[in-house]
């Protein structure tokens, strides 16, 4: 079984073989989201990213077919794409396309290299200059959720369960942070917690949640924007 | 220290100019071989510190220096004039900066606000 061999070796060639072998599933699911104003090629790329994540996370010992396991992952990626779709600023089409390539390249290189790739490695993988990669990273700042409305607030008690009881020495500070974090939706709050309270890297968060590293970066930027709007500056340094 | 790998940026002290600062920070970090994760951290740190310095009372000019140093990048900045109020930083901002930098400091003199941050590569 190729999946078993891949689970043992994490060989990129086997990974490519598995992705290629199930690409029709990604295309099929992408087509279900056609006619919603997004080019089918883009949707297939997004679905393919979900497929790659599914291949990486599939456990043959769970006793389910890969398609059963992968379908919700791919659909989740597509739904997030639409939910998070929306450029706050006008970004040239070529740059939008490059951000998709960037997400794929960072994901693939991270798994191949076993570490976060350098900008030069990403540029070489995509076949563009490093300045184009930097441009795409900056353009992602303009890539916002369609709505930055804060969802229903959670009580500090609910949020405390997420942030943990012993992470802030001062109870007032803890309450302030918990109240602030309650402004975020569940996934964004989890990402902020993992990054800034648990110390996970963007790559590690992406692996844990089954989303791309580039998407993690976007969500962190969005969450900070929401929190900045919500917080009051109450610590004064001279 | 690579003496010649240094960029100085002078711009109006407006938050919407932060993108230029992030871009130059990322460019400097890229040349030093920092990873994608580390470059993103540096961009976030520059953005956060500028956000803290360029509050509603800030006006005038900001000057930033991006220096490639052994194993990383140092970003130094100053805002002139110093503004009417002290620099304020929230607990969340401090937590962000603690997480994504290898050190940062900032302050306010009579005629300027200033900051310095360091980001080093783990490899």
Coordinates of N, CA, C and O in Angstrom, one line a residue, chain A residues 3 6 10 15-16 18-20 22-23 26 45-58 66 69-70 73-74 77 103-104 107-109 111 210:
Chain A
X3 N 0.0 4.2 0.8 CA -0.2 5.0 2.0 C 0.6 4.5 3.2 O 1.2 5.3 3.9
X6 N 4.2 5.5 2.6 CA 4.3 6.9 2.8 C 4.4 7.2 4.3 O 5.1 8.0 4.8
X10 N 7.6 8.9 4.7 CA 7.3 10.4 4.4 C 8.0 10.8 3.1 O 8.5 12.0 3.0
X15 N 4.4 10.9 -1.7 CA 3.3 11.9 -1.5 C 2.8 12.4 -2.8 O 1.5 12.5 -2.9
X16 N 3.6 12.7 -3.7 CA 3.2 13.2 -5.0 C 2.3 12.2 -5.7 O 1.3 12.5 -6.3
X18 N 0.5 9.9 -4.3 CA -0.8 9.8 -3.7 C -1.7 11.0 -4.1 O -2.9 10.8 -4.3
X19 N -1.1 12.2 -4.1 CA -1.9 13.4 -4.5 C -2.4 13.2 -5.9 O -3.5 13.5 -6.2
X20 N -1.5 12.8 -6.8 CA -1.8 12.7 -8.2 C -2.9 11.6 -8.4 O -3.9 11.8 -9.2
X22 N -5.3 10.9 -6.4 CA -6.6 11.3 -5.9 C -7.0 12.7 -6.3 O -7.9 13.3 -5.8
X23 N -6.3 13.2 -7.4 CA -6.6 14.5 -7.8 C -8.0 14.7 -8.3 O -8.6 15.8 -8.2
X26 N -10.3 15.9 -5.7 CA -10.2 17.3 -5.5 C -11.0 18.1 -6.6 O -11.7 19.1 -6.3
X45 N -7.1 24.5 -7.3 CA -5.8 24.7 -6.5 C -6.1 24.6 -5.0 O -5.4 24.0 -4.2
X46 N -7.2 25.3 -4.6 CA -7.5 25.3 -3.2 C -7.9 23.8 -2.7 O -7.4 23.4 -1.7
X47 N -8.7 23.2 -3.5 CA -9.1 21.8 -3.2 C -7.8 20.9 -3.2 O -7.7 20.0 -2.3
X48 N -6.9 21.1 -4.0 CA -5.6 20.3 -4.1 C -4.8 20.5 -2.8 O -4.2 19.6 -2.3
X49 N -4.9 21.8 -2.3 CA -4.2 22.0 -1.0 C -4.8 21.2 0.1 O -4.1 20.6 0.9
X50 N -6.1 21.2 0.1 CA -6.8 20.3 1.1 C -6.5 18.9 0.9 O -6.3 18.1 1.9
X51 N -6.3 18.4 -0.4 CA -6.0 17.1 -0.6 C -4.6 16.7 -0.1 O -4.4 15.7 0.5
X52 N -3.6 17.7 -0.3 CA -2.3 17.5 0.2 C -2.3 17.3 1.7 O -1.7 16.5 2.3
X53 N -3.1 18.2 2.4 CA -3.2 18.1 3.8 C -3.8 16.8 4.3 O -3.4 16.2 5.3
X54 N -4.8 16.3 3.5 CA -5.4 15.1 3.9 C -4.5 13.9 3.7 O -4.4 13.0 4.5
X55 N -3.7 13.9 2.6 CA -2.7 12.9 2.4 C -1.7 12.8 3.6 O -1.3 11.8 4.1
X56 N -1.3 14.0 4.0 CA -0.3 14.1 5.1 C -0.9 13.6 6.4 O -0.1 13.1 7.3
X57 N -2.2 13.8 6.6 CA -2.7 13.4 7.9 C -3.4 12.1 8.0 O -3.8 11.6 9.0
X58 N -3.6 11.4 6.8 CA -4.3 10.2 6.8 C -3.6 9.1 7.5 O -2.4 8.8 7.4
X66 N -9.7 6.4 2.2 CA -9.0 7.7 2.1 C -10.1 8.8 1.6 O -10.1 9.9 2.1
X69 N -12.1 10.0 4.4 CA -11.3 10.9 5.3 C -11.0 12.2 4.6 O -11.1 13.3 5.3
X70 N -10.7 12.2 3.3 CA -10.2 13.4 2.7 C -11.4 14.4 2.3 O -11.1 15.6 2.3
X73 N -12.0 17.3 4.7 CA -10.8 18.1 4.7 C -10.8 19.1 3.5 O -10.6 20.3 3.6
X74 N -11.0 18.5 2.3 CA -11.0 19.3 1.1 C -12.2 20.3 1.1 O -12.0 21.4 0.8
X77 N -11.4 23.2 3.3 CA -10.5 24.1 2.7 C -11.2 25.0 1.7 O -11.0 26.2 1.6
X103 N 1.3 29.5 -1.0 CA 0.8 28.6 0.0 C 1.1 27.1 -0.3 O 1.5 26.4 0.6
X104 N 1.0 26.8 -1.6 CA 1.3 25.4 -1.9 C 2.8 25.1 -1.8 O 3.2 24.1 -1.2
X107 N 3.9 24.9 1.9 CA 3.4 23.6 2.5 C 4.3 22.4 2.0 O 4.8 21.6 2.8
X108 N 4.5 22.4 0.7 CA 5.3 21.2 0.2 C 6.7 21.3 0.6 O 7.3 20.2 1.1
X109 N 7.3 22.4 0.6 CA 8.8 22.5 1.0 C 8.9 22.3 2.5 O 9.9 21.6 2.9
X111 N 7.3 20.2 4.3 CA 7.3 18.8 4.5 C 8.5 18.1 3.9 O 9.1 17.2 4.5
X210 N -4.6 21.4 10.0 CA -4.8 20.9 8.7 C -5.1 22.0 7.7 O -5.8 21.9 6.7

